[in-house]
Amino acid sequence: MLTEPDQIIQLISSLLALILFVVSHLAYRRERRKKLFILSLAFFFYSAMNFLDAADIFFPQAGEYPEIWGSLLNFVVLALFFLSMITNE
Amino acid sequence: MEFELETRRRIYEQIKKSPGIHFRELERRLQMVVGNLQYHLQYLEKKNMIRALNDGDYVRYFVKDRSLSETERKIMSFLRRSGCRHILLQLLNNPGMNNKEISQAVGLSPSTVSWNLNKLVEAGIIEREKIGRISKFTVIDPSAIAELLICYKESFLDTLVDGFIEMWEFKDSK
């Protein structure tokens, strides 16, 4: 089922981003800082984006939809990182 | 105070690691003077953190399973933050320190210290006394903090979360 090496790397990246999401979410729950909440969202969407990029392994019939969502999430992730940088509290 | 806390933590950790350990073995492993060890064991027993059982030949020590109260859980969550933990340790040793003194002692910026102090005051763990323009801080219940500090053990997850916060806050790694 797993044929393309880049898709395997994308899946591993997705898993790593998910771990970073958990850590950042725990950091937010501990500190209650908006900046950390935005970061945790960014990592969550990054994880979803990488999963969608590798989605045709699981859903080959999905066509171009995962790619469109992947590009949209790419923008969302960058926007969230930017937002967390300009958030003080 | 910190020295005593560290000694008690070592004793507590040793008993936790080897349940049923007897006095002489504890003395040997920790390389402590008899009187000193007896004094700390009595303290830990009095605070309900360990229990002693006499099996006829030896007095054996066990760690008591503690279920934390709501307040203790709240204190524990602050102890998991390295910044707060260092501030509380400083205040236990030197009650009445001000922001600037704490900042110098723990190596964190005054704004970070101030943020942590406000959180600790809001939670009712420390109290603020204003003398003119200077605020002095004191731990409300030092013995409760000291007991929890003995039980507290930093986990890998705590280190991970602390590292993450420090990375994004550019705080000192204290």
PDB file of C-alpha atoms in Angstrom:
ATOM      1  CA  MET A   1       0.000   0.000   0.000  1.00  0.00           C
ATOM      2  CA  LEU A   2       2.810   2.445   0.872  1.00  0.00           C
ATOM      3  CA  THR A   3       4.643   2.930  -2.371  1.00  0.00           C
ATOM      4  CA  GLU A   4       5.872   6.530  -2.498  1.00  0.00           C
ATOM      5  CA  PRO A   5       8.693   7.356  -0.038  1.00  0.00           C
ATOM      6  CA  ASP A   6       7.595  11.024   0.098  1.00  0.00           C
ATOM      7  CA  GLN A   7       4.162   9.966   1.317  1.00  0.00           C
ATOM      8  CA  ILE A   8       5.735   7.926   4.105  1.00  0.00           C
ATOM      9  CA  ILE A   9       7.799  10.981   5.118  1.00  0.00           C
ATOM     10  CA  GLN A  10       4.621  13.093   5.026  1.00  0.00           C
ATOM     11  CA  LEU A  11       2.870  10.631   7.299  1.00  0.00           C
ATOM     12  CA  ILE A  12       5.787  10.697   9.757  1.00  0.00           C
ATOM     13  CA  SER A  13       5.741  14.529   9.631  1.00  0.00           C
ATOM     14  CA  SER A  14       2.025  14.434  10.337  1.00  0.00           C
ATOM     15  CA  LEU A  15       2.615  12.251  13.383  1.00  0.00           C
ATOM     16  CA  LEU A  16       5.414  14.510  14.630  1.00  0.00           C
ATOM     17  CA  ALA A  17       3.184  17.580  14.206  1.00  0.00           C
ATOM     18  CA  LEU A  18       0.480  15.771  16.178  1.00  0.00           C
ATOM     19  CA  ILE A  19       2.958  15.207  19.042  1.00  0.00           C
ATOM     20  CA  LEU A  20       3.905  18.916  18.879  1.00  0.00           C
ATOM     21  CA  PHE A  21       0.203  19.758  18.987  1.00  0.00           C
ATOM     22  CA  VAL A  22      -0.234  17.708  22.195  1.00  0.00           C
ATOM     23  CA  VAL A  23       2.839  19.306  23.821  1.00  0.00           C
ATOM     24  CA  SER A  24       1.793  22.835  22.823  1.00  0.00           C
ATOM     25  CA  HIS A  25      -1.767  22.216  23.988  1.00  0.00           C
ATOM     26  CA  LEU A  26      -0.452  21.020  27.379  1.00  0.00           C
ATOM     27  CA  ALA A  27       1.722  24.153  27.490  1.00  0.00           C
ATOM     28  CA  TYR A  28      -1.371  26.270  26.814  1.00  0.00           C
ATOM     29  CA  ARG A  29      -3.375  24.478  29.545  1.00  0.00           C
ATOM     30  CA  ARG A  30      -0.531  25.102  31.961  1.00  0.00           C
ATOM     31  CA  GLU A  31       0.168  28.756  31.110  1.00  0.00           C
ATOM     32  CA  ARG A  32      -3.202  29.861  29.658  1.00  0.00           C
ATOM     33  CA  ARG A  33      -1.475  32.122  27.142  1.00  0.00           C
ATOM     34  CA  LYS A  34      -3.274  32.927  23.917  1.00  0.00           C
ATOM     35  CA  LYS A  35      -0.010  32.683  21.974  1.00  0.00           C
ATOM     36  CA  LEU A  36       0.414  29.028  22.958  1.00  0.00           C
ATOM     37  CA  PHE A  37      -3.191  28.258  21.995  1.00  0.00           C
ATOM     38  CA  ILE A  38      -2.637  29.707  18.515  1.00  0.00           C
ATOM     39  CA  LEU A  39       0.574  27.690  18.202  1.00  0.00           C
ATOM     40  CA  SER A  40      -1.199  24.494  19.193  1.00  0.00           C
ATOM     41  CA  LEU A  41      -3.817  25.192  16.483  1.00  0.00           C
ATOM     42  CA  ALA A  42      -1.042  25.759  13.955  1.00  0.00           C
ATOM     43  CA  PHE A  43       0.535  22.396  14.785  1.00  0.00           C
ATOM     44  CA  PHE A  44      -2.842  20.689  14.605  1.00  0.00           C
ATOM     45  CA  PHE A  45      -3.551  22.097  11.144  1.00  0.00           C
ATOM     46  CA  TYR A  46       0.000  21.294  10.053  1.00  0.00           C
ATOM     47  CA  SER A  47      -0.603  17.697  11.055  1.00  0.00           C
ATOM     48  CA  ALA A  48      -3.919  17.652   9.149  1.00  0.00           C
ATOM     49  CA  MET A  49      -2.240  19.242   6.118  1.00  0.00           C
ATOM     50  CA  ASN A  50       0.476  16.582   5.960  1.00  0.00           C
ATOM     51  CA  PHE A  51      -2.086  13.862   6.433  1.00  0.00           C
ATOM     52  CA  LEU A  52      -4.123  15.238   3.527  1.00  0.00           C
ATOM     53  CA  ASP A  53      -0.992  15.437   1.371  1.00  0.00           C
ATOM     54  CA  ALA A  54      -0.510  11.720   1.904  1.00  0.00           C
ATOM     55  CA  ALA A  55      -4.238  10.961   1.784  1.00  0.00           C
ATOM     56  CA  ASP A  56      -4.329   9.260  -1.577  1.00  0.00           C
ATOM     57  CA  ILE A  57      -2.618   6.277   0.069  1.00  0.00           C
ATOM     58  CA  PHE A  58      -5.846   5.749   2.008  1.00  0.00           C
ATOM     59  CA  PHE A  59      -8.401   7.388  -0.293  1.00  0.00           C
ATOM     60  CA  PRO A  60      -7.186   7.048  -3.884  1.00  0.00           C
ATOM     61  CA  GLN A  61     -10.680   7.901  -5.178  1.00  0.00           C
ATOM     62  CA  ALA A  62     -10.694  11.332  -3.493  1.00  0.00           C
ATOM     63  CA  GLY A  63      -9.213  13.039  -6.575  1.00  0.00           C
ATOM     64  CA  GLU A  64      -7.954  16.623  -6.236  1.00  0.00           C
ATOM     65  CA  TYR A  65      -9.924  17.580  -3.106  1.00  0.00           C
ATOM     66  CA  PRO A  66      -7.202  16.669  -0.572  1.00  0.00           C
ATOM     67  CA  GLU A  67      -4.694  18.795  -2.527  1.00  0.00           C
ATOM     68  CA  ILE A  68      -6.980  21.848  -2.471  1.00  0.00           C
ATOM     69  CA  TRP A  69      -7.593  21.453   1.266  1.00  0.00           C
ATOM     70  CA  GLY A  70      -3.872  20.871   1.774  1.00  0.00           C
ATOM     71  CA  SER A  71      -3.034  24.207   0.096  1.00  0.00           C
ATOM     72  CA  LEU A  72      -5.680  26.012   2.117  1.00  0.00           C
ATOM     73  CA  LEU A  73      -4.345  24.540   5.352  1.00  0.00           C
ATOM     74  CA  ASN A  74      -0.830  25.546   4.322  1.00  0.00           C
ATOM     75  CA  PHE A  75      -2.008  29.154   4.315  1.00  0.00           C
ATOM     76  CA  VAL A  76      -3.903  28.721   7.625  1.00  0.00           C
ATOM     77  CA  VAL A  77      -0.802  27.277   9.334  1.00  0.00           C
ATOM     78  CA  LEU A  78       1.423  30.160   8.198  1.00  0.00           C
ATOM     79  CA  ALA A  79      -1.251  32.685   9.214  1.00  0.00           C
ATOM     80  CA  LEU A  80      -1.474  31.113  12.687  1.00  0.00           C
ATOM     81  CA  PHE A  81       2.311  31.176  13.145  1.00  0.00           C
ATOM     82  CA  PHE A  82       2.282  34.849  12.167  1.00  0.00           C
ATOM     83  CA  LEU A  83      -0.602  35.549  14.539  1.00  0.00           C
ATOM     84  CA  SER A  84       1.201  33.838  17.430  1.00  0.00           C
ATOM     85  CA  MET A  85       4.291  35.980  16.736  1.00  0.00           C
ATOM     86  CA  ILE A  86       2.334  39.221  17.034  1.00  0.00           C
ATOM     87  CA  THR A  87       0.338  38.097  20.077  1.00  0.00           C
ATOM     88  CA  ASN A  88       1.808  39.357  23.331  1.00  0.00           C
ATOM     89  CA  GLU A  89      -0.338  37.661  25.969  1.00  0.00           C
TER      90      GLU A  89
ATOM     91  CA  MET B   1      15.266  25.063  54.316  1.00  0.00           C
ATOM     92  CA  GLU B   2      16.246  24.031  50.802  1.00  0.00           C
ATOM     93  CA  PHE B   3      18.966  21.816  52.239  1.00  0.00           C
ATOM     94  CA  GLU B   4      16.484  20.112  54.568  1.00  0.00           C
ATOM     95  CA  LEU B   5      13.989  19.766  51.728  1.00  0.00           C
ATOM     96  CA  GLU B   6      16.620  18.166  49.505  1.00  0.00           C
ATOM     97  CA  THR B   7      17.621  15.736  52.281  1.00  0.00           C
ATOM     98  CA  ARG B   8      13.997  14.777  52.919  1.00  0.00           C
ATOM     99  CA  ARG B   9      13.404  14.331  49.225  1.00  0.00           C
ATOM    100  CA  ARG B  10      16.418  12.003  49.009  1.00  0.00           C
ATOM    101  CA  ILE B  11      15.101   9.941  51.929  1.00  0.00           C
ATOM    102  CA  TYR B  12      11.577   9.869  50.464  1.00  0.00           C
ATOM    103  CA  GLU B  13      12.871   8.867  47.008  1.00  0.00           C
ATOM    104  CA  GLN B  14      15.027   6.127  48.500  1.00  0.00           C
ATOM    105  CA  ILE B  15      12.076   4.659  50.437  1.00  0.00           C
ATOM    106  CA  LYS B  16       9.871   4.937  47.346  1.00  0.00           C
ATOM    107  CA  LYS B  17      12.524   3.135  45.284  1.00  0.00           C
ATOM    108  CA  SER B  18      12.991   0.373  47.879  1.00  0.00           C
ATOM    109  CA  PRO B  19       9.728  -0.170  49.802  1.00  0.00           C
ATOM    110  CA  GLY B  20      10.365  -1.912  53.120  1.00  0.00           C
ATOM    111  CA  ILE B  21      13.921  -0.630  53.432  1.00  0.00           C
ATOM    112  CA  HIS B  22      15.196  -0.687  57.024  1.00  0.00           C
ATOM    113  CA  PHE B  23      16.952   2.054  58.961  1.00  0.00           C
ATOM    114  CA  ARG B  24      20.531   0.757  58.720  1.00  0.00           C
ATOM    115  CA  GLU B  25      20.228   0.212  54.965  1.00  0.00           C
ATOM    116  CA  LEU B  26      18.849   3.724  54.543  1.00  0.00           C
ATOM    117  CA  GLU B  27      21.706   5.067  56.631  1.00  0.00           C
ATOM    118  CA  ARG B  28      24.223   3.166  54.489  1.00  0.00           C
ATOM    119  CA  ARG B  29      22.730   4.140  51.137  1.00  0.00           C
ATOM    120  CA  LEU B  30      22.248   7.805  51.973  1.00  0.00           C
ATOM    121  CA  GLN B  31      25.444   8.026  54.018  1.00  0.00           C
ATOM    122  CA  MET B  32      23.694  10.054  56.671  1.00  0.00           C
ATOM    123  CA  VAL B  33      24.353  10.508  60.357  1.00  0.00           C
ATOM    124  CA  VAL B  34      21.951   8.446  62.558  1.00  0.00           C
ATOM    125  CA  GLY B  35      20.514  11.408  64.456  1.00  0.00           C
ATOM    126  CA  ASN B  36      19.939  13.419  61.305  1.00  0.00           C
ATOM    127  CA  LEU B  37      18.239  10.510  59.529  1.00  0.00           C
ATOM    128  CA  GLN B  38      16.051   9.804  62.569  1.00  0.00           C
ATOM    129  CA  TYR B  39      14.988  13.446  62.721  1.00  0.00           C
ATOM    130  CA  HIS B  40      13.955  13.542  59.054  1.00  0.00           C
ATOM    131  CA  LEU B  41      12.212  10.160  59.210  1.00  0.00           C
ATOM    132  CA  GLN B  42      10.182  11.387  62.187  1.00  0.00           C
ATOM    133  CA  TYR B  43       9.233  14.507  60.237  1.00  0.00           C
ATOM    134  CA  LEU B  44       8.117  12.490  57.211  1.00  0.00           C
ATOM    135  CA  GLU B  45       6.125  10.116  59.447  1.00  0.00           C
ATOM    136  CA  LYS B  46       4.493  13.011  61.266  1.00  0.00           C
ATOM    137  CA  LYS B  47       3.515  14.563  57.937  1.00  0.00           C
ATOM    138  CA  ASN B  48       1.935  11.237  56.901  1.00  0.00           C
ATOM    139  CA  MET B  49       4.261  10.802  53.958  1.00  0.00           C
ATOM    140  CA  ILE B  50       5.850   7.539  55.061  1.00  0.00           C
ATOM    141  CA  ARG B  51       4.924   4.812  57.523  1.00  0.00           C
ATOM    142  CA  ALA B  52       7.147   2.601  59.662  1.00  0.00           C
ATOM    143  CA  LEU B  53       6.400  -1.075  60.342  1.00  0.00           C
ATOM    144  CA  ASN B  54       8.234  -3.182  62.886  1.00  0.00           C
ATOM    145  CA  ASP B  55       8.649  -6.775  61.620  1.00  0.00           C
ATOM    146  CA  GLY B  56      10.253  -7.999  64.843  1.00  0.00           C
ATOM    147  CA  ASP B  57      13.838  -7.622  63.644  1.00  0.00           C
ATOM    148  CA  TYR B  58      13.807  -4.333  61.798  1.00  0.00           C
ATOM    149  CA  VAL B  59      11.742  -1.197  61.480  1.00  0.00           C
ATOM    150  CA  ARG B  60      10.837  -1.016  57.802  1.00  0.00           C
ATOM    151  CA  TYR B  61       9.753   2.081  55.930  1.00  0.00           C
ATOM    152  CA  PHE B  62       7.123   2.487  53.210  1.00  0.00           C
ATOM    153  CA  VAL B  63       5.882   5.482  51.264  1.00  0.00           C
ATOM    154  CA  LYS B  64       2.231   6.323  51.875  1.00  0.00           C
ATOM    155  CA  ASP B  65       0.003   6.663  48.839  1.00  0.00           C
ATOM    156  CA  ARG B  66      -1.313  10.176  48.981  1.00  0.00           C
ATOM    157  CA  SER B  67      -4.463  11.303  47.276  1.00  0.00           C
ATOM    158  CA  LEU B  68      -4.096  15.008  46.664  1.00  0.00           C
ATOM    159  CA  SER B  69      -6.757  17.452  47.794  1.00  0.00           C
ATOM    160  CA  GLU B  70      -8.117  20.129  45.450  1.00  0.00           C
ATOM    161  CA  THR B  71      -5.736  22.751  46.905  1.00  0.00           C
ATOM    162  CA  GLU B  72      -2.773  20.368  46.753  1.00  0.00           C
ATOM    163  CA  ARG B  73      -3.538  19.585  43.120  1.00  0.00           C
ATOM    164  CA  LYS B  74      -3.570  23.309  42.388  1.00  0.00           C
ATOM    165  CA  ILE B  75      -0.214  23.756  44.133  1.00  0.00           C
ATOM    166  CA  MET B  76       1.182  20.748  42.255  1.00  0.00           C
ATOM    167  CA  SER B  77       0.221  22.304  38.910  1.00  0.00           C
ATOM    168  CA  PHE B  78       2.287  25.373  39.845  1.00  0.00           C
ATOM    169  CA  LEU B  79       5.204  23.199  40.938  1.00  0.00           C
ATOM    170  CA  ARG B  80       5.214  21.664  37.459  1.00  0.00           C
ATOM    171  CA  ARG B  81       6.136  25.081  36.030  1.00  0.00           C
ATOM    172  CA  SER B  82       9.866  25.456  36.460  1.00  0.00           C
ATOM    173  CA  GLY B  83       9.615  29.260  36.893  1.00  0.00           C
ATOM    174  CA  CYS B  84       7.007  29.024  39.651  1.00  0.00           C
ATOM    175  CA  ARG B  85       8.885  26.171  41.324  1.00  0.00           C
ATOM    176  CA  HIS B  86      12.093  28.211  41.539  1.00  0.00           C
ATOM    177  CA  ILE B  87      10.209  31.255  42.798  1.00  0.00           C
ATOM    178  CA  LEU B  88       8.439  29.198  45.491  1.00  0.00           C
ATOM    179  CA  LEU B  89      11.738  27.646  46.586  1.00  0.00           C
ATOM    180  CA  GLN B  90      13.266  31.107  46.916  1.00  0.00           C
ATOM    181  CA  LEU B  91      10.283  32.363  48.913  1.00  0.00           C
ATOM    182  CA  LEU B  92      10.401  29.321  51.198  1.00  0.00           C
ATOM    183  CA  ASN B  93      14.030  30.073  51.986  1.00  0.00           C
ATOM    184  CA  ASN B  94      13.691  33.858  52.133  1.00  0.00           C
ATOM    185  CA  PRO B  95      10.150  35.006  52.942  1.00  0.00           C
ATOM    186  CA  GLY B  96       9.419  38.651  52.143  1.00  0.00           C
ATOM    187  CA  MET B  97      11.523  38.941  48.984  1.00  0.00           C
ATOM    188  CA  ASN B  98      10.487  41.536  46.424  1.00  0.00           C
ATOM    189  CA  ASN B  99      10.212  41.133  42.636  1.00  0.00           C
ATOM    190  CA  LYS B 100      13.724  42.433  41.946  1.00  0.00           C
ATOM    191  CA  GLU B 101      15.369  40.140  44.523  1.00  0.00           C
ATOM    192  CA  ILE B 102      13.467  37.093  43.241  1.00  0.00           C
ATOM    193  CA  SER B 103      14.341  37.982  39.664  1.00  0.00           C
ATOM    194  CA  GLN B 104      18.067  38.118  40.528  1.00  0.00           C
ATOM    195  CA  ALA B 105      17.897  34.899  42.540  1.00  0.00           C
ATOM    196  CA  VAL B 106      16.102  32.769  39.944  1.00  0.00           C
ATOM    197  CA  GLY B 107      17.650  34.343  36.848  1.00  0.00           C
ATOM    198  CA  LEU B 108      14.362  35.207  35.150  1.00  0.00           C
ATOM    199  CA  SER B 109      13.377  38.611  33.787  1.00  0.00           C
ATOM    200  CA  PRO B 110      11.395  40.883  36.194  1.00  0.00           C
ATOM    201  CA  SER B 111       8.376  40.775  33.841  1.00  0.00           C
ATOM    202  CA  THR B 112       8.324  36.949  33.824  1.00  0.00           C
ATOM    203  CA  VAL B 113       8.721  36.879  37.610  1.00  0.00           C
ATOM    204  CA  SER B 114       5.942  39.437  37.956  1.00  0.00           C
ATOM    205  CA  TRP B 115       3.642  37.338  35.716  1.00  0.00           C
ATOM    206  CA  ASN B 116       4.324  34.199  37.778  1.00  0.00           C
ATOM    207  CA  LEU B 117       3.930  36.075  41.084  1.00  0.00           C
ATOM    208  CA  ASN B 118       0.535  37.425  40.011  1.00  0.00           C
ATOM    209  CA  LYS B 119      -0.617  33.897  39.135  1.00  0.00           C
ATOM    210  CA  LEU B 120       0.581  32.595  42.518  1.00  0.00           C
ATOM    211  CA  VAL B 121      -1.159  35.450  44.358  1.00  0.00           C
ATOM    212  CA  GLU B 122      -4.401  34.856  42.392  1.00  0.00           C
ATOM    213  CA  ALA B 123      -4.253  31.155  43.306  1.00  0.00           C
ATOM    214  CA  GLY B 124      -3.858  32.015  47.005  1.00  0.00           C
ATOM    215  CA  ILE B 125      -0.480  30.279  47.284  1.00  0.00           C
ATOM    216  CA  ILE B 126       1.520  33.392  48.163  1.00  0.00           C
ATOM    217  CA  GLU B 127       0.507  36.738  49.593  1.00  0.00           C
ATOM    218  CA  ARG B 128       1.586  40.224  48.647  1.00  0.00           C
ATOM    219  CA  GLU B 129       2.367  42.869  51.251  1.00  0.00           C
ATOM    220  CA  LYS B 130       2.756  46.400  49.965  1.00  0.00           C
ATOM    221  CA  ILE B 131       5.291  48.531  51.809  1.00  0.00           C
ATOM    222  CA  GLY B 132       5.340  51.925  50.088  1.00  0.00           C
ATOM    223  CA  ARG B 133       6.036  51.245  46.424  1.00  0.00           C
ATOM    224  CA  ILE B 134       7.596  47.839  47.009  1.00  0.00           C
ATOM    225  CA  SER B 135       5.639  44.590  47.166  1.00  0.00           C
ATOM    226  CA  LYS B 136       6.993  41.818  49.336  1.00  0.00           C
ATOM    227  CA  PHE B 137       5.890  38.221  48.847  1.00  0.00           C
ATOM    228  CA  THR B 138       5.461  35.376  51.324  1.00  0.00           C
ATOM    229  CA  VAL B 139       4.263  31.785  50.981  1.00  0.00           C
ATOM    230  CA  ILE B 140       0.939  31.387  52.819  1.00  0.00           C
ATOM    231  CA  ASP B 141       1.374  27.730  53.836  1.00  0.00           C
ATOM    232  CA  PRO B 142       5.118  26.887  53.672  1.00  0.00           C
ATOM    233  CA  SER B 143       4.775  23.377  55.133  1.00  0.00           C
ATOM    234  CA  ALA B 144       2.191  22.338  52.477  1.00  0.00           C
ATOM    235  CA  ILE B 145       4.530  23.518  49.696  1.00  0.00           C
ATOM    236  CA  ALA B 146       7.518  21.807  51.340  1.00  0.00           C
ATOM    237  CA  GLU B 147       5.633  18.494  51.601  1.00  0.00           C
ATOM    238  CA  LEU B 148       4.569  18.603  47.963  1.00  0.00           C
ATOM    239  CA  LEU B 149       8.076  19.541  46.892  1.00  0.00           C
ATOM    240  CA  ILE B 150       9.303  16.349  48.555  1.00  0.00           C
ATOM    241  CA  CYS B 151       6.744  14.273  46.599  1.00  0.00           C
ATOM    242  CA  TYR B 152       7.232  16.194  43.358  1.00  0.00           C
ATOM    243  CA  LYS B 153       9.242  14.526  40.638  1.00  0.00           C
ATOM    244  CA  GLU B 154       9.711  16.111  37.263  1.00  0.00           C
ATOM    245  CA  SER B 155       8.525  13.838  34.466  1.00  0.00           C
ATOM    246  CA  PHE B 156       9.786  13.716  30.895  1.00  0.00           C
ATOM    247  CA  LEU B 157       6.533  15.368  29.794  1.00  0.00           C
ATOM    248  CA  ASP B 158       7.126  18.260  32.236  1.00  0.00           C
ATOM    249  CA  THR B 159      10.594  18.771  30.766  1.00  0.00           C
ATOM    250  CA  LEU B 160       9.116  18.665  27.257  1.00  0.00           C
ATOM    251  CA  VAL B 161       6.381  21.214  28.020  1.00  0.00           C
ATOM    252  CA  ASP B 162       8.817  23.469  29.938  1.00  0.00           C
ATOM    253  CA  GLY B 163      11.221  23.327  26.993  1.00  0.00           C
ATOM    254  CA  PHE B 164       8.428  24.204  24.587  1.00  0.00           C
ATOM    255  CA  ILE B 165       7.303  27.209  26.664  1.00  0.00           C
ATOM    256  CA  GLU B 166      10.876  28.434  27.082  1.00  0.00           C
ATOM    257  CA  MET B 167      11.488  28.093  23.345  1.00  0.00           C
ATOM    258  CA  TRP B 168       8.513  30.275  22.440  1.00  0.00           C
ATOM    259  CA  GLU B 169       8.877  32.702  25.326  1.00  0.00           C
ATOM    260  CA  PHE B 170      12.650  33.041  25.041  1.00  0.00           C
ATOM    261  CA  LYS B 171      12.853  32.661  28.799  1.00  0.00           C
ATOM    262  CA  ASP B 172      15.919  31.481  30.669  1.00  0.00           C
ATOM    263  CA  SER B 173      16.031  27.743  31.044  1.00  0.00           C
ATOM    264  CA  LYS B 174      15.895  27.860  34.849  1.00  0.00           C
TER     265      LYS B 174
END
